[in-house]
Amino acid sequence: MQEIIQAISVAAVRIKKAIEFSDTGYSEHTNKTGDTQLKLDIASDLIIEEEFSKVPSVKTVISEEKDEAKLLHEEGRYIVGYDPLDGSSLIDVNLAVGSIFGIYENGMSGSDLICAVYVVYGPRVEMVVAWSKVTLYRLNESGKFIKIKEIKLNEKGKLNATGATQKGWAAYHKKLIDEIFADGYRLRYSGGMVPDLHQILLKGGGLFSYPSTTDALKGKLRMVFEVFPFAFVFEKAGGGAIDGKRRILELKPSHLHDTTPCFFGSNEEIKRVLNEYAKH
Ligand code: AHM
Ligand code: MG
């Protein structure tokens, strides 16, 4: 596992450089979900693939930007599912973005995940590794990731990050979100799930939701590349992750690019969602 984390740190430094200095324009390609890819999405995907191709324990890679899984080492043990540059359209307005990685063994269901890593490219570059614990690392001047601390969520937080277009929300979802705000929670939502979830994790807790909407019944966020890895991080940090009714890590995608509604948070907020959603 260490060699995979090491490859991610090398890729992160290369991607940070690409974000800072290379072309932020669109390419002429679309990904499996139908998004037009930025040149940076493609470049980041290739950087990561290149670094993993040097790691014999990585059998297969599959990413948000690839139509299909790619075999790297026949004898390898792990499958890595990743979103190379999540929130990439925010680079234009100079907001933080991230890379998300799920390291799976045997299959690509939530229960096959054994480690999750994400990198935030903000004013600083930080990497969070969830394995038995959740550890925060920060890139230093010499290009090395230094351990900062373990991340542990409080039982209840103060932040509310509400995703998706409100006009597509179910009435009961709107009621739940309104009640949470009425209880004093503050809105925090940049539109980049990596910095938005990172903020909740580091500020002690709260709720991030990306629900089902009238035009996207299964939400927007992809299980294998985005939702499972963060569900793993939140559970290991002492919080929870659900699709409204079920634990995210019990879900099984039928296709690699499947999406799911999702809620990540500290325990009190997750209980609150479960109670409200159980009525519908
Ligand atoms: P992307 O993978 O195409 O960048 O999309 C994922 C992003 C997430 O980072 C973020 O939480 C979500 O899309 C925001 O969507 P919305 O603007 O609908 O709230
Ligand atoms: Mg993404």
mmCIF file of C-alpha atoms and ligand atoms in Angstrom:
data_model
loop_
_atom_site.group_PDB
_atom_site.id
_atom_site.type_symbol
_atom_site.label_atom_id
_atom_site.label_comp_id
_atom_site.label_asym_id
_atom_site.label_seq_id
_atom_site.Cartn_x
_atom_site.Cartn_y
_atom_site.Cartn_z
ATOM 1 C CA MET A 1 0.000 0.000 0.000
ATOM 2 C CA GLN A 2 2.865 2.395 0.836
ATOM 3 C CA GLU A 3 4.085 2.294 -2.781
ATOM 4 C CA ILE A 4 0.592 3.288 -3.987
ATOM 5 C CA ILE A 5 0.468 6.224 -1.569
ATOM 6 C CA GLN A 6 3.965 7.206 -2.684
ATOM 7 C CA ALA A 7 2.869 7.134 -6.362
ATOM 8 C CA ILE A 8 -0.118 9.339 -5.478
ATOM 9 C CA SER A 9 2.172 11.880 -3.773
ATOM 10 C CA VAL A 10 4.424 12.037 -6.841
ATOM 11 C CA ALA A 11 1.392 12.433 -9.130
ATOM 12 C CA ALA A 12 -0.036 15.154 -6.845
ATOM 13 C CA VAL A 13 3.081 17.300 -7.161
ATOM 14 C CA ARG A 14 2.993 16.933 -10.959
ATOM 15 C CA ILE A 15 -0.739 17.749 -11.124
ATOM 16 C CA LYS A 16 -0.315 20.829 -8.913
ATOM 17 C CA LYS A 17 2.296 22.111 -11.360
ATOM 18 C CA ALA A 18 -0.006 21.406 -14.316
ATOM 19 C CA ILE A 19 -2.861 23.284 -12.610
ATOM 20 C CA GLU A 20 -0.640 26.288 -11.981
ATOM 21 C CA PHE A 21 1.062 26.595 -15.331
ATOM 22 C CA SER A 22 -0.697 24.748 -18.130
ATOM 23 C CA ASP A 23 -3.605 25.470 -20.473
ATOM 24 C CA THR A 24 -6.984 25.493 -18.663
ATOM 25 C CA GLY A 25 -9.041 25.207 -21.877
ATOM 26 C CA TYR A 26 -11.432 22.487 -23.024
ATOM 27 C CA SER A 27 -10.398 19.536 -25.181
ATOM 28 C CA GLU A 28 -12.556 18.124 -27.985
ATOM 29 C CA HIS A 29 -13.396 14.969 -25.994
ATOM 30 C CA THR A 30 -16.216 13.967 -23.659
ATOM 31 C CA ASN A 31 -16.003 11.408 -20.861
ATOM 32 C CA LYS A 32 -18.359 8.484 -20.170
ATOM 33 C CA THR A 33 -20.728 10.774 -18.206
ATOM 34 C CA GLY A 34 -20.932 13.162 -21.161
ATOM 35 C CA ASP A 35 -18.853 16.019 -19.658
ATOM 36 C CA THR A 36 -16.546 17.825 -22.064
ATOM 37 C CA GLN A 37 -13.076 17.137 -20.709
ATOM 38 C CA LEU A 38 -10.647 19.915 -19.925
ATOM 39 C CA LYS A 39 -7.133 19.435 -21.251
ATOM 40 C CA LEU A 40 -6.165 19.330 -17.572
ATOM 41 C CA ASP A 41 -8.581 16.445 -16.830
ATOM 42 C CA ILE A 42 -6.870 14.397 -19.530
ATOM 43 C CA ALA A 43 -3.365 15.449 -18.488
ATOM 44 C CA SER A 44 -4.028 14.594 -14.812
ATOM 45 C CA ASP A 45 -5.484 11.215 -15.767
ATOM 46 C CA LEU A 46 -2.334 10.398 -17.742
ATOM 47 C CA ILE A 47 0.001 11.587 -14.979
ATOM 48 C CA ILE A 48 -1.707 9.268 -12.497
ATOM 49 C CA GLU A 49 -1.747 6.323 -14.895
ATOM 50 C CA GLU A 50 1.942 6.875 -15.587
ATOM 51 C CA GLU A 51 2.823 6.850 -11.868
ATOM 52 C CA PHE A 52 0.728 3.724 -11.208
ATOM 53 C CA SER A 53 2.317 1.947 -14.135
ATOM 54 C CA LYS A 54 5.530 1.964 -12.052
ATOM 55 C CA VAL A 55 3.798 0.184 -9.133
ATOM 56 C CA PRO A 56 3.600 -3.617 -9.631
ATOM 57 C CA SER A 57 0.884 -4.087 -6.967
ATOM 58 C CA VAL A 58 -1.583 -2.039 -9.073
ATOM 59 C CA LYS A 59 -3.333 -4.522 -11.307
ATOM 60 C CA THR A 60 -5.934 -2.274 -12.947
ATOM 61 C CA VAL A 61 -6.814 1.412 -13.067
ATOM 62 C CA ILE A 62 -10.173 2.952 -13.897
ATOM 63 C CA SER A 63 -11.004 6.644 -13.732
ATOM 64 C CA GLU A 64 -13.795 9.119 -14.307
ATOM 65 C CA GLU A 65 -11.994 10.079 -17.522
ATOM 66 C CA LYS A 66 -11.571 6.512 -18.876
ATOM 67 C CA ASP A 67 -14.369 4.570 -20.555
ATOM 68 C CA GLU A 68 -13.019 1.253 -19.364
ATOM 69 C CA ALA A 69 -10.626 -0.262 -16.861
ATOM 70 C CA LYS A 70 -7.005 -0.545 -17.985
ATOM 71 C CA LEU A 71 -4.797 -3.467 -17.037
ATOM 72 C CA LEU A 72 -1.355 -2.364 -15.801
ATOM 73 C CA HIS A 73 0.152 -5.423 -14.087
ATOM 74 C CA GLU A 74 -1.322 -8.895 -14.513
ATOM 75 C CA GLU A 75 0.154 -10.066 -11.193
ATOM 76 C CA GLY A 76 -0.965 -6.989 -9.247
ATOM 77 C CA ARG A 77 -3.324 -7.169 -6.281
ATOM 78 C CA TYR A 78 -5.188 -3.850 -6.294
ATOM 79 C CA ILE A 79 -7.654 -2.018 -8.509
ATOM 80 C CA VAL A 80 -7.437 1.773 -8.223
ATOM 81 C CA GLY A 81 -10.518 3.834 -9.083
ATOM 82 C CA TYR A 82 -9.918 7.573 -9.246
ATOM 83 C CA ASP A 83 -11.180 10.975 -10.226
ATOM 84 C CA PRO A 84 -7.983 12.677 -11.437
ATOM 85 C CA LEU A 85 -9.190 16.281 -11.142
ATOM 86 C CA ASP A 86 -12.516 16.679 -9.408
ATOM 87 C CA GLY A 87 -14.179 20.079 -9.734
ATOM 88 C CA SER A 88 -11.852 20.973 -12.610
ATOM 89 C CA SER A 89 -14.206 23.656 -13.968
ATOM 90 C CA LEU A 90 -13.427 25.642 -10.783
ATOM 91 C CA ILE A 91 -9.828 26.149 -11.896
ATOM 92 C CA ASP A 92 -11.020 28.984 -14.146
ATOM 93 C CA VAL A 93 -12.153 30.922 -11.083
ATOM 94 C CA ASN A 94 -9.136 29.864 -9.047
ATOM 95 C CA LEU A 95 -10.991 27.827 -6.414
ATOM 96 C CA ALA A 96 -9.620 24.657 -4.826
ATOM 97 C CA VAL A 97 -9.914 21.312 -6.631
ATOM 98 C CA GLY A 98 -8.818 17.765 -5.825
ATOM 99 C CA SER A 99 -7.945 14.206 -6.825
ATOM 100 C CA ILE A 100 -9.774 11.239 -5.275
ATOM 101 C CA PHE A 101 -8.547 7.616 -5.104
ATOM 102 C CA GLY A 102 -10.156 4.375 -3.963
ATOM 103 C CA ILE A 103 -7.915 1.336 -3.607
ATOM 104 C CA TYR A 104 -10.002 -1.807 -4.072
ATOM 105 C CA GLU A 105 -9.284 -5.504 -3.855
ATOM 106 C CA ASN A 106 -11.217 -8.244 -5.754
ATOM 107 C CA GLY A 107 -14.047 -6.011 -7.030
ATOM 108 C CA MET A 108 -15.278 -2.448 -7.086
ATOM 109 C CA SER A 109 -18.146 -2.439 -4.615
ATOM 110 C CA GLY A 110 -18.069 -0.345 -1.457
ATOM 111 C CA SER A 111 -17.112 -3.419 0.573
ATOM 112 C CA ASP A 112 -14.052 -4.053 -1.646
ATOM 113 C CA LEU A 113 -12.447 -0.750 -0.669
ATOM 114 C CA ILE A 114 -9.447 -1.109 1.606
ATOM 115 C CA CYS A 115 -7.889 2.344 1.510
ATOM 116 C CA ALA A 116 -8.943 5.810 0.285
ATOM 117 C CA VAL A 117 -6.821 8.856 -0.448
ATOM 118 C CA TYR A 118 -7.621 12.363 -1.592
ATOM 119 C CA VAL A 119 -5.493 15.382 -2.429
ATOM 120 C CA VAL A 120 -6.650 19.001 -2.160
ATOM 121 C CA TYR A 121 -4.968 21.568 -4.410
ATOM 122 C CA GLY A 122 -5.732 24.816 -2.605
ATOM 123 C CA PRO A 123 -3.509 27.597 -1.314
ATOM 124 C CA ARG A 124 -1.615 24.573 0.055
ATOM 125 C CA VAL A 125 -1.464 21.004 -1.192
ATOM 126 C CA GLU A 126 -2.767 18.497 1.351
ATOM 127 C CA MET A 127 -3.229 14.740 1.181
ATOM 128 C CA VAL A 128 -5.549 12.696 3.378
ATOM 129 C CA VAL A 129 -5.032 8.954 3.697
ATOM 130 C CA ALA A 130 -7.750 6.774 5.233
ATOM 131 C CA TRP A 131 -6.603 3.304 6.080
ATOM 132 C CA SER A 132 -6.995 2.151 9.659
ATOM 133 C CA LYS A 133 -6.961 5.842 10.689
ATOM 134 C CA VAL A 134 -7.424 9.066 8.752
ATOM 135 C CA THR A 135 -4.213 11.084 8.497
ATOM 136 C CA LEU A 136 -3.635 14.570 7.125
ATOM 137 C CA TYR A 137 -0.349 15.332 5.314
ATOM 138 C CA ARG A 138 0.823 18.667 3.896
ATOM 139 C CA LEU A 139 3.304 19.298 1.085
ATOM 140 C CA ASN A 140 6.400 21.135 2.310
ATOM 141 C CA GLU A 141 8.933 23.351 0.505
ATOM 142 C CA SER A 142 11.066 20.354 -0.421
ATOM 143 C CA GLY A 143 8.207 18.600 -2.181
ATOM 144 C CA LYS A 144 7.562 16.064 0.621
ATOM 145 C CA PHE A 145 4.262 15.309 2.325
ATOM 146 C CA ILE A 146 4.657 15.784 6.079
ATOM 147 C CA LYS A 147 2.253 14.278 8.604
ATOM 148 C CA ILE A 148 0.189 16.976 10.322
ATOM 149 C CA LYS A 149 -2.373 15.078 12.416
ATOM 150 C CA GLU A 150 -5.050 12.403 12.633
ATOM 151 C CA ILE A 151 -8.530 13.556 11.603
ATOM 152 C CA LYS A 152 -11.451 12.722 13.895
ATOM 153 C CA LEU A 153 -14.984 14.067 13.469
ATOM 154 C CA ASN A 154 -17.017 15.393 16.380
ATOM 155 C CA GLU A 155 -20.416 13.779 16.984
ATOM 156 C CA LYS A 156 -22.108 16.944 15.690
ATOM 157 C CA GLY A 157 -20.885 19.826 13.529
ATOM 158 C CA LYS A 158 -21.935 23.283 12.373
ATOM 159 C CA LEU A 159 -21.566 23.266 8.584
ATOM 160 C CA ASN A 160 -24.125 22.444 5.923
ATOM 161 C CA ALA A 161 -22.968 21.878 2.322
ATOM 162 C CA THR A 162 -26.013 21.490 0.103
ATOM 163 C CA GLY A 163 -25.469 20.196 -3.421
ATOM 164 C CA ALA A 164 -27.553 20.053 -6.618
ATOM 165 C CA THR A 165 -30.081 22.511 -8.013
ATOM 166 C CA GLN A 166 -32.781 23.309 -5.459
ATOM 167 C CA LYS A 167 -35.620 23.300 -7.961
ATOM 168 C CA GLY A 168 -34.933 19.595 -8.519
ATOM 169 C CA TRP A 169 -34.953 18.667 -4.803
ATOM 170 C CA ALA A 170 -37.768 16.564 -3.304
ATOM 171 C CA ALA A 171 -39.994 18.540 -0.918
ATOM 172 C CA TYR A 172 -38.844 16.413 2.044
ATOM 173 C CA HIS A 173 -35.195 17.057 1.187
ATOM 174 C CA LYS A 174 -35.861 20.802 1.143
ATOM 175 C CA LYS A 175 -37.663 20.538 4.488
ATOM 176 C CA LEU A 176 -34.684 18.699 6.000
ATOM 177 C CA ILE A 177 -32.162 21.250 4.714
ATOM 178 C CA ASP A 178 -34.332 24.199 5.838
ATOM 179 C CA GLU A 179 -34.605 22.712 9.341
ATOM 180 C CA ILE A 180 -30.850 22.209 9.539
ATOM 181 C CA PHE A 181 -30.264 25.865 8.634
ATOM 182 C CA ALA A 182 -32.991 26.915 11.098
ATOM 183 C CA ASP A 183 -30.945 25.151 13.803
ATOM 184 C CA GLY A 184 -28.031 27.502 13.136
ATOM 185 C CA TYR A 185 -25.833 25.564 10.681
ATOM 186 C CA ARG A 186 -23.786 27.702 8.283
ATOM 187 C CA LEU A 187 -23.757 27.240 4.524
ATOM 188 C CA ARG A 188 -20.412 26.139 3.085
ATOM 189 C CA TYR A 189 -20.463 25.046 -0.562
ATOM 190 C CA SER A 190 -17.836 25.813 -3.185
ATOM 191 C CA GLY A 191 -18.992 23.248 -5.761
ATOM 192 C CA GLY A 192 -15.834 21.165 -5.347
ATOM 193 C CA MET A 193 -16.578 18.063 -3.302
ATOM 194 C CA VAL A 194 -12.956 17.636 -2.254
ATOM 195 C CA PRO A 195 -12.526 21.047 -0.560
ATOM 196 C CA ASP A 196 -16.147 21.005 0.661
ATOM 197 C CA LEU A 197 -15.739 17.623 2.374
ATOM 198 C CA HIS A 198 -12.229 18.510 3.551
ATOM 199 C CA GLN A 199 -13.657 21.562 5.288
ATOM 200 C CA ILE A 200 -16.287 19.468 7.082
ATOM 201 C CA LEU A 201 -13.641 16.930 8.142
ATOM 202 C CA LEU A 202 -11.240 19.565 9.459
ATOM 203 C CA LYS A 203 -13.813 21.824 11.119
ATOM 204 C CA GLY A 204 -15.144 18.953 13.206
ATOM 205 C CA GLY A 205 -18.268 17.983 11.284
ATOM 206 C CA GLY A 206 -21.533 18.904 9.640
ATOM 207 C CA LEU A 207 -23.346 17.590 6.583
ATOM 208 C CA PHE A 208 -22.602 17.402 2.845
ATOM 209 C CA SER A 209 -25.521 16.300 0.687
ATOM 210 C CA TYR A 210 -25.865 15.586 -3.003
ATOM 211 C CA PRO A 211 -29.417 14.221 -3.278
ATOM 212 C CA SER A 212 -31.536 12.655 -5.969
ATOM 213 C CA THR A 213 -33.131 15.363 -8.115
ATOM 214 C CA THR A 214 -36.008 15.346 -10.590
ATOM 215 C CA ASP A 215 -33.571 15.392 -13.515
ATOM 216 C CA ALA A 216 -30.956 13.050 -11.956
ATOM 217 C CA LEU A 217 -32.697 10.433 -9.819
ATOM 218 C CA LYS A 218 -29.377 8.808 -8.911
ATOM 219 C CA GLY A 219 -27.640 12.104 -8.152
ATOM 220 C CA LYS A 220 -24.480 13.251 -9.890
ATOM 221 C CA LEU A 221 -21.543 11.871 -7.962
ATOM 222 C CA ARG A 222 -19.969 8.607 -9.100
ATOM 223 C CA MET A 223 -19.758 5.678 -6.707
ATOM 224 C CA VAL A 224 -16.418 4.158 -7.655
ATOM 225 C CA PHE A 225 -14.371 7.341 -8.150
ATOM 226 C CA GLU A 226 -15.902 9.823 -5.703
ATOM 227 C CA VAL A 227 -18.534 8.492 -3.329
ATOM 228 C CA PHE A 228 -17.055 5.198 -2.057
ATOM 229 C CA PRO A 229 -13.630 6.719 -1.287
ATOM 230 C CA PHE A 230 -15.157 9.596 0.687
ATOM 231 C CA ALA A 231 -17.590 7.233 2.451
ATOM 232 C CA PHE A 232 -14.553 5.257 3.605
ATOM 233 C CA VAL A 233 -12.825 8.451 4.817
ATOM 234 C CA PHE A 234 -15.897 9.629 6.752
ATOM 235 C CA GLU A 235 -16.491 6.263 8.432
ATOM 236 C CA LYS A 236 -12.837 5.904 9.439
ATOM 237 C CA ALA A 237 -12.940 9.472 10.829
ATOM 238 C CA GLY A 238 -15.835 8.463 13.090
ATOM 239 C CA GLY A 239 -18.725 9.802 10.990
ATOM 240 C CA GLY A 240 -21.008 8.244 8.394
ATOM 241 C CA ALA A 241 -21.996 8.123 4.726
ATOM 242 C CA ILE A 242 -25.423 7.074 3.410
ATOM 243 C CA ASP A 243 -27.501 7.321 0.251
ATOM 244 C CA GLY A 244 -30.477 8.522 2.338
ATOM 245 C CA LYS A 245 -31.471 5.080 3.585
ATOM 246 C CA ARG A 246 -28.506 2.741 3.239
ATOM 247 C CA ARG A 247 -24.855 2.779 4.172
ATOM 248 C CA ILE A 248 -22.893 3.822 1.069
ATOM 249 C CA LEU A 249 -20.225 1.145 1.567
ATOM 250 C CA GLU A 250 -22.882 -1.565 1.202
ATOM 251 C CA LEU A 251 -23.819 -0.412 -2.313
ATOM 252 C CA LYS A 252 -22.787 -2.356 -5.422
ATOM 253 C CA PRO A 253 -22.567 -0.482 -8.726
ATOM 254 C CA SER A 254 -23.890 -2.261 -11.826
ATOM 255 C CA HIS A 255 -21.596 -0.177 -14.047
ATOM 256 C CA LEU A 256 -18.286 1.489 -13.276
ATOM 257 C CA HIS A 257 -19.646 4.979 -13.948
ATOM 258 C CA ASP A 258 -22.862 4.623 -11.866
ATOM 259 C CA THR A 259 -23.838 7.523 -9.616
ATOM 260 C CA THR A 260 -25.707 7.613 -6.303
ATOM 261 C CA PRO A 261 -27.326 10.216 -4.077
ATOM 262 C CA CYS A 262 -25.013 10.734 -1.104
ATOM 263 C CA PHE A 263 -24.742 12.268 2.344
ATOM 264 C CA PHE A 264 -21.500 12.520 4.302
ATOM 265 C CA GLY A 265 -21.270 13.856 7.812
ATOM 266 C CA SER A 266 -20.839 13.496 11.496
ATOM 267 C CA ASN A 267 -23.068 11.015 13.313
ATOM 268 C CA GLU A 268 -25.794 13.397 14.524
ATOM 269 C CA GLU A 269 -26.412 14.821 11.071
ATOM 270 C CA ILE A 270 -26.378 11.384 9.431
ATOM 271 C CA LYS A 271 -28.963 10.164 11.970
ATOM 272 C CA ARG A 272 -31.057 13.193 11.160
ATOM 273 C CA VAL A 273 -31.037 12.393 7.424
ATOM 274 C CA LEU A 274 -31.873 8.715 8.080
ATOM 275 C CA ASN A 275 -34.848 9.702 10.274
ATOM 276 C CA GLU A 276 -36.267 12.098 7.697
ATOM 277 C CA TYR A 277 -35.637 9.888 4.649
ATOM 278 C CA ALA A 278 -37.133 6.815 6.397
ATOM 279 C CA LYS A 279 -40.522 8.532 6.232
ATOM 280 C CA HIS A 280 -40.500 8.604 2.398
HETATM 281 P P1 AHM B 1 -16.812 16.750 -11.739
HETATM 282 O O1 AHM B 1 -16.296 15.404 -11.345
HETATM 283 O O2 AHM B 1 -17.322 16.770 -13.154
HETATM 284 O O3 AHM B 1 -15.851 17.846 -11.458
HETATM 285 O O4 AHM B 1 -18.166 17.010 -10.885
HETATM 286 C C1 AHM B 1 -18.197 16.750 -9.514
HETATM 287 C C2 AHM B 1 -18.449 18.027 -8.740
HETATM 288 C C3 AHM B 1 -18.226 17.828 -7.265
HETATM 289 O O5 AHM B 1 -16.941 18.196 -6.917
HETATM 290 C C4 AHM B 1 -19.232 18.758 -6.646
HETATM 291 O O6 AHM B 1 -19.614 18.349 -5.365
HETATM 292 C C5 AHM B 1 -20.364 18.695 -7.599
HETATM 293 O O7 AHM B 1 -19.814 18.373 -8.874
HETATM 294 C C6 AHM B 1 -21.065 20.010 -7.708
HETATM 295 O O8 AHM B 1 -22.211 19.889 -8.495
HETATM 296 P P2 AHM B 1 -23.376 20.999 -8.451
HETATM 297 O O9 AHM B 1 -22.803 22.212 -9.082
HETATM 298 O O10 AHM B 1 -24.479 20.373 -9.252
HETATM 299 O O11 AHM B 1 -23.801 21.230 -7.000
HETATM 300 MG MG MG B 2 -15.513 14.359 -10.110
#
